[in-house]
Amino acid sequence: MIMTFDDLLPLMPLLIVTATSVLAMLMIGVRRSYIVTASITITGLLAATLVAISMMDWTNQQITPLLIIDQYSLLFTVLVCSSAMLIAILSFSYFFELDDHKEEFFLLLTIATIGAIVMVSSNHFVSTVLGLETLSMSLYGMIAYPMHSKQSAKFPLEASVKYLVLSAAASGFILFGMALIYAQTGTLSFASLTDLPVAAVSLGDGYSIVALLMITAGMAFKLSLAPFHMWTPDVYEGSPIPATAYLATIGKAAMIVVLLRFIRASDSLNFDSMVTVLTLVAAASMLVGNLLALQQDNLKRILAYSSIAHMGYLLLALVASHYATGTLAVEAVTFYLIAYVITSLGAFGVVSVISSSEKEFDSIKEYRGLFWRNPWLASIFIAMLLSLAGIPLTVGFIGKFYIFLAGVESDLWMLLAVLVLGSGIGLYYYLRIVYRMLMTEKHKIPYRAGGVESVSAYGVLAILLSLLLLFGVYPAPIMSLVAAASAFI
Amino acid sequence: MILVVLISILFFGGVLAWLSEGLDSKYPRVIALTAVVIDLLVMLTLVGADAGDSGWIVQLNAQWMPRFGISFYLAADGLSVLMMVLTAFLGAVAIGSAWDEITEKTGFFYFNLLWTLAGVIGVFTALDLFLFFFFWEVMLIPMYFIIAIWGHENKNYAAMKFFIFTQVTGMLMLISILALTYFHYLQFGWFSFDYVDLLKVNTSSAIEMWIMLGFFVSFSTKLPSFPFHSWLPDAHSQAPTAGSVILAGVLLKTGAYGLIRFAIPLFPEASMTFAPFAMTLAVISILYCAKVAFAQTDIKRLIAYTSVSHMGFVLLGIYAWSEQALQGAVMTMLAHGLSAAALFMLAGGLQHRIHTRDMDHMGGFWAKVPRLSFVALFFSVAALGMPGLGNFVGEFLALLGAFKANIGLTVAAAFGLIFASVYSLWVIQKVFHGAYRNSDFDDSNLHDLSRREMFYFCAMMIGLIWMGMYPQSFLDLSAETIAQLLNETGQVLFAVGL
């Protein structure tokens, strides 16, 4: 296949991010400067975001058999690039005091973003694996990044190795499943997977189901769905906060998009056993995530368990996509994902603003009285927590609304009951944190003074808060955008 | 437009009150009171206004989320106006009761108070079910803050329980709302959350019952009715006085309002099938909670249980679904709003003075604080249903209407009036009569009601006497709404032969 210039144009966001990473690498080689490397990264990601936004109205093109650039992948390219940019800004102040080479973190972050963009644009197994591995490889590095830092009380190396081993095993499962599918259909493209039910007839259901189960299990691991969730709290707790935020938001969003495209293209839910498996996984995730979060005192662990539950909510909508008419369930997945990314970034952002690579404030005890000491920061955190809990005025509520609507439309009453139960339990641990912040403080806790370097981080939080309120109170524009994009799935 | 103004005054008044704390910690209460009084005056222009052909005195309908047919639809009829006036009146009273009691973080307190009121007014006027649910949840958060920050010794537990109870049952209602709109989608081909559109939906009776139950559980938790009442005593005993006033006077009424406006008119058939069960729950609430009230030593918990008991009459009246019964329910809502709020303020005032709520430590207060004791006697007598005061009219009408619907249950419910006399007079006897004892507390702060306190207690007394002596002026306001609701459901029920 011959690539022409016209083919390159839709790839602009990807190319910009790639160029950014090359530029940042060369820059580090020429002269180490933390602020310059950070600026290059942030500018590059901002440019990619803006270009992707401008392309959204007119681009719908399959570039080579590997990548599809349509409105849906562009929507997520925007989400990925803008989130990566915000995380880059947060990491700038987080790593400011790190007593080691700091610049390469931005390099890893940019490369991970390349992987994520490939994943959200992928409709072929090969590009899925390429994107997934690029993303994961960079994440191993990001998680272990402050390993030489003497004061760091956390265990970045342990977290990284844990994630490396388990993630590689999960990738192995995914590859094996892909191989089995290839053996039946002779193709690796999602578009040709509609033959799968046909092939299943000739070879017997079992063969396809094993393949689908292996892929699902591997992806469920990456999404930290129960019962593949064990790694999540440890890795979240051990990683530096920007890496945790990246893993929790972009890492999962990209994986969900692949899973959604794969499931929709392959009609896997035509197999009843697949529906049963996904239903059980969704229910287990909602319950396990929320129940295990109850007894935690570490914020990162709470957010880890809550993310397990949130992935369970998302899976409910994914199951609903099999029954619901039109694109409603796909819209639900999409909107909820956007809401989840905004909210999680905000929550991790608050923790990151008062922490640094040398001292992380991640025990909920340390948040006692924050509301009276720093009302703005605490208000932002409360808004994020209420959004995670799905309370109105926040984007999280509209997301929940979508999930409920998709569930009702598909008659998934059992899953809805579990959702209500899970959200009810969830309220308890979100409110526990809120209550801590409202208490009067007993003794002063020495937070980081918050120098000039954290001004931009406060800016990030302000942006996220405005998005949270805007999408929560007047979601009509983003709703129609999501609806238009979802038509492409 | 006027409804948006009403809500925004409270919203922005709250923000302003919070910001003004930076200048002086006394500004927030002045700003809050001004905002509520302005709101009350604006509302009074709507009282008794002609509803016109549409059935709504004022309405506003703007697109909000066209993807799902969700609109920003606010409207008020006689019933809504009555409830709004009650809200603003008790809002002003609550600010009065917090005037000296709340001394810390005043700005944020009045911010929360005004936002709760704004949410409640939204609930009383929203006609789009999504918007209704939106306000329904929005009013919880500031109330949570009020209990969690300014509450008493066990506030975390009480605030958490209050929030989880209402939020979880709220989610059941959300599912019901969505199921109803989905049926609308199936029948008409487009999504709508508009109350008027949804009234037209036909649902099969088996599913209708489940959807209706979603609404019922949510509303009867807020009301509250047995068996969903257990959050209320905790919330009341831990909340600051102003919080209790708003909770008892206003928030509980949103549950009753929801039943009258939404649960029954949207599902007339299922509701009438369910009515005997609902009325049974009402009777259990009346009798059981009166009994439990009698066993309390914490004066605020006692009043909280009597609230549940009195709201049982409201539930009974609503599910009897006749003109008299509904008038009785509405009247009880108003009268109980005043009497319960006054009793909580008295209990809060006592706690503020002697730092205990335990009645075992009290006794013989009449000699020491005669004005306070007289006011307490007045409101206790009002609450027990003395003829000539508002509560009597309400409970009598509710029983009268219910008698036609179900004789057995009504007879049982009537015993509630006797129990009410027993526990009310028992409290008076225990706290205000007998020998004065001050061995268990420091009585240096035990002074009689101040002029400011007398002012708002007198205002509430006048309200109750007015309701008792000339109830017609209130009945007229809600009559048209009730007639219309009965007419609409009557047609549906007639069609199915019920």
mmCIF file with all atom_site columns, C-alpha atoms in Angstrom, chain B residues 357-436:
data_model
loop_
_atom_site.group_PDB
_atom_site.id
_atom_site.type_symbol
_atom_site.label_atom_id
_atom_site.label_alt_id
_atom_site.label_comp_id
_atom_site.label_asym_id
_atom_site.label_entity_id
_atom_site.label_seq_id
_atom_site.pdbx_PDB_ins_code
_atom_site.Cartn_x
_atom_site.Cartn_y
_atom_site.Cartn_z
_atom_site.occupancy
_atom_site.B_iso_or_equiv
_atom_site.pdbx_formal_charge
_atom_site.auth_seq_id
_atom_site.auth_comp_id
_atom_site.auth_asym_id
_atom_site.auth_atom_id
_atom_site.pdbx_PDB_model_num
ATOM 1  C CA . ARG B 1 357 ? -31.097 17.058 75.761 1.00 0.00 ? 357 ARG B CA 1
ATOM 2  C CA . ASP B 1 358 ? -31.733 14.447 78.396 1.00 0.00 ? 358 ASP B CA 1
ATOM 3  C CA . MET B 1 359 ? -35.173 14.874 79.926 1.00 0.00 ? 359 MET B CA 1
ATOM 4  C CA . ASP B 1 360 ? -34.176 12.897 82.994 1.00 0.00 ? 360 ASP B CA 1
ATOM 5  C CA . HIS B 1 361 ? -32.091 15.893 83.987 1.00 0.00 ? 361 HIS B CA 1
ATOM 6  C CA . MET B 1 362 ? -34.912 18.395 83.518 1.00 0.00 ? 362 MET B CA 1
ATOM 7  C CA . GLY B 1 363 ? -37.872 19.344 85.649 1.00 0.00 ? 363 GLY B CA 1
ATOM 8  C CA . GLY B 1 364 ? -39.770 22.288 87.078 1.00 0.00 ? 364 GLY B CA 1
ATOM 9  C CA . PHE B 1 365 ? -38.717 24.763 84.436 1.00 0.00 ? 365 PHE B CA 1
ATOM 10 C CA . TRP B 1 366 ? -42.023 26.644 84.556 1.00 0.00 ? 366 TRP B CA 1
ATOM 11 C CA . ALA B 1 367 ? -41.034 28.675 87.568 1.00 0.00 ? 367 ALA B CA 1
ATOM 12 C CA . LYS B 1 368 ? -37.667 29.503 86.106 1.00 0.00 ? 368 LYS B CA 1
ATOM 13 C CA . VAL B 1 369 ? -38.583 30.258 82.480 1.00 0.00 ? 369 VAL B CA 1
ATOM 14 C CA . PRO B 1 370 ? -42.344 30.930 82.281 1.00 0.00 ? 370 PRO B CA 1
ATOM 15 C CA . ARG B 1 371 ? -42.439 32.348 78.769 1.00 0.00 ? 371 ARG B CA 1
ATOM 16 C CA . LEU B 1 372 ? -40.503 29.447 77.300 1.00 0.00 ? 372 LEU B CA 1
ATOM 17 C CA . SER B 1 373 ? -42.707 27.002 79.164 1.00 0.00 ? 373 SER B CA 1
ATOM 18 C CA . PHE B 1 374 ? -45.873 28.604 77.953 1.00 0.00 ? 374 PHE B CA 1
ATOM 19 C CA . VAL B 1 375 ? -44.681 28.533 74.361 1.00 0.00 ? 375 VAL B CA 1
ATOM 20 C CA . ALA B 1 376 ? -43.760 24.874 74.773 1.00 0.00 ? 376 ALA B CA 1
ATOM 21 C CA . LEU B 1 377 ? -47.184 24.105 76.170 1.00 0.00 ? 377 LEU B CA 1
ATOM 22 C CA . PHE B 1 378 ? -48.847 25.899 73.281 1.00 0.00 ? 378 PHE B CA 1
ATOM 23 C CA . PHE B 1 379 ? -46.977 23.978 70.605 1.00 0.00 ? 379 PHE B CA 1
ATOM 24 C CA . SER B 1 380 ? -47.321 20.644 72.388 1.00 0.00 ? 380 SER B CA 1
ATOM 25 C CA . VAL B 1 381 ? -51.030 21.177 72.603 1.00 0.00 ? 381 VAL B CA 1
ATOM 26 C CA . ALA B 1 382 ? -51.059 22.157 68.932 1.00 0.00 ? 382 ALA B CA 1
ATOM 27 C CA . ALA B 1 383 ? -49.147 19.011 68.016 1.00 0.00 ? 383 ALA B CA 1
ATOM 28 C CA . LEU B 1 384 ? -51.490 16.746 69.933 1.00 0.00 ? 384 LEU B CA 1
ATOM 29 C CA . GLY B 1 385 ? -54.371 18.030 67.842 1.00 0.00 ? 385 GLY B CA 1
ATOM 30 C CA . MET B 1 386 ? -56.282 20.530 69.969 1.00 0.00 ? 386 MET B CA 1
ATOM 31 C CA . PRO B 1 387 ? -59.340 21.853 68.137 1.00 0.00 ? 387 PRO B CA 1
ATOM 32 C CA . GLY B 1 388 ? -58.910 25.459 67.154 1.00 0.00 ? 388 GLY B CA 1
ATOM 33 C CA . LEU B 1 389 ? -55.336 24.972 65.989 1.00 0.00 ? 389 LEU B CA 1
ATOM 34 C CA . GLY B 1 390 ? -54.091 23.947 62.539 1.00 0.00 ? 390 GLY B CA 1
ATOM 35 C CA . ASN B 1 391 ? -52.989 20.394 63.330 1.00 0.00 ? 391 ASN B CA 1
ATOM 36 C CA . PHE B 1 392 ? -56.480 19.428 64.411 1.00 0.00 ? 392 PHE B CA 1
ATOM 37 C CA . VAL B 1 393 ? -58.034 20.580 61.139 1.00 0.00 ? 393 VAL B CA 1
ATOM 38 C CA . GLY B 1 394 ? -55.471 18.659 59.131 1.00 0.00 ? 394 GLY B CA 1
ATOM 39 C CA . GLU B 1 395 ? -55.609 15.405 61.021 1.00 0.00 ? 395 GLU B CA 1
ATOM 40 C CA . PHE B 1 396 ? -59.381 15.525 61.323 1.00 0.00 ? 396 PHE B CA 1
ATOM 41 C CA . LEU B 1 397 ? -59.851 16.029 57.591 1.00 0.00 ? 397 LEU B CA 1
ATOM 42 C CA . ALA B 1 398 ? -57.320 13.305 56.813 1.00 0.00 ? 398 ALA B CA 1
ATOM 43 C CA . LEU B 1 399 ? -59.150 10.866 59.055 1.00 0.00 ? 399 LEU B CA 1
ATOM 44 C CA . LEU B 1 400 ? -62.519 11.929 57.680 1.00 0.00 ? 400 LEU B CA 1
ATOM 45 C CA . GLY B 1 401 ? -61.374 11.313 54.122 1.00 0.00 ? 401 GLY B CA 1
ATOM 46 C CA . ALA B 1 402 ? -59.669 8.060  55.013 1.00 0.00 ? 402 ALA B CA 1
ATOM 47 C CA . PHE B 1 403 ? -62.763 6.785  56.791 1.00 0.00 ? 403 PHE B CA 1
ATOM 48 C CA . LYS B 1 404 ? -64.521 6.436  53.451 1.00 0.00 ? 404 LYS B CA 1
ATOM 49 C CA . ALA B 1 405 ? -61.590 4.561  51.984 1.00 0.00 ? 405 ALA B CA 1
ATOM 50 C CA . ASN B 1 406 ? -60.832 2.152  54.794 1.00 0.00 ? 406 ASN B CA 1
ATOM 51 C CA . ILE B 1 407 ? -62.785 2.099  58.048 1.00 0.00 ? 407 ILE B CA 1
ATOM 52 C CA . GLY B 1 408 ? -60.625 -0.345 59.987 1.00 0.00 ? 408 GLY B CA 1
ATOM 53 C CA . LEU B 1 409 ? -57.342 1.410  59.373 1.00 0.00 ? 409 LEU B CA 1
ATOM 54 C CA . THR B 1 410 ? -58.853 4.813  60.076 1.00 0.00 ? 410 THR B CA 1
ATOM 55 C CA . VAL B 1 411 ? -60.185 3.660  63.420 1.00 0.00 ? 411 VAL B CA 1
ATOM 56 C CA . ALA B 1 412 ? -56.752 2.351  64.322 1.00 0.00 ? 412 ALA B CA 1
ATOM 57 C CA . ALA B 1 413 ? -55.113 5.582  63.142 1.00 0.00 ? 413 ALA B CA 1
ATOM 58 C CA . ALA B 1 414 ? -57.452 7.656  65.301 1.00 0.00 ? 414 ALA B CA 1
ATOM 59 C CA . PHE B 1 415 ? -55.831 6.124  68.373 1.00 0.00 ? 415 PHE B CA 1
ATOM 60 C CA . GLY B 1 416 ? -52.753 8.076  67.324 1.00 0.00 ? 416 GLY B CA 1
ATOM 61 C CA . LEU B 1 417 ? -54.472 11.225 68.549 1.00 0.00 ? 417 LEU B CA 1
ATOM 62 C CA . ILE B 1 418 ? -54.800 9.725  72.004 1.00 0.00 ? 418 ILE B CA 1
ATOM 63 C CA . PHE B 1 419 ? -51.181 8.574  72.073 1.00 0.00 ? 419 PHE B CA 1
ATOM 64 C CA . ALA B 1 420 ? -50.173 12.053 70.975 1.00 0.00 ? 420 ALA B CA 1
ATOM 65 C CA . SER B 1 421 ? -51.935 13.545 74.003 1.00 0.00 ? 421 SER B CA 1
ATOM 66 C CA . VAL B 1 422 ? -50.177 11.081 76.265 1.00 0.00 ? 422 VAL B CA 1
ATOM 67 C CA . TYR B 1 423 ? -46.634 11.774 75.152 1.00 0.00 ? 423 TYR B CA 1
ATOM 68 C CA . SER B 1 424 ? -47.131 15.519 74.718 1.00 0.00 ? 424 SER B CA 1
ATOM 69 C CA . LEU B 1 425 ? -48.552 16.040 78.174 1.00 0.00 ? 425 LEU B CA 1
ATOM 70 C CA . TRP B 1 426 ? -45.972 13.679 79.615 1.00 0.00 ? 426 TRP B CA 1
ATOM 71 C CA . VAL B 1 427 ? -43.172 15.848 78.238 1.00 0.00 ? 427 VAL B CA 1
ATOM 72 C CA . ILE B 1 428 ? -44.784 18.982 79.642 1.00 0.00 ? 428 ILE B CA 1
ATOM 73 C CA . GLN B 1 429 ? -45.237 17.299 82.983 1.00 0.00 ? 429 GLN B CA 1
ATOM 74 C CA . LYS B 1 430 ? -41.697 16.017 83.112 1.00 0.00 ? 430 LYS B CA 1
ATOM 75 C CA . VAL B 1 431 ? -39.799 19.064 81.910 1.00 0.00 ? 431 VAL B CA 1
ATOM 76 C CA . PHE B 1 432 ? -41.857 22.006 83.056 1.00 0.00 ? 432 PHE B CA 1
ATOM 77 C CA . HIS B 1 433 ? -43.768 20.897 86.103 1.00 0.00 ? 433 HIS B CA 1
ATOM 78 C CA . GLY B 1 434 ? -42.682 19.390 89.361 1.00 0.00 ? 434 GLY B CA 1
ATOM 79 C CA . ALA B 1 435 ? -39.819 20.524 91.488 1.00 0.00 ? 435 ALA B CA 1
ATOM 80 C CA . TYR B 1 436 ? -37.006 22.460 89.862 1.00 0.00 ? 436 TYR B CA 1
#
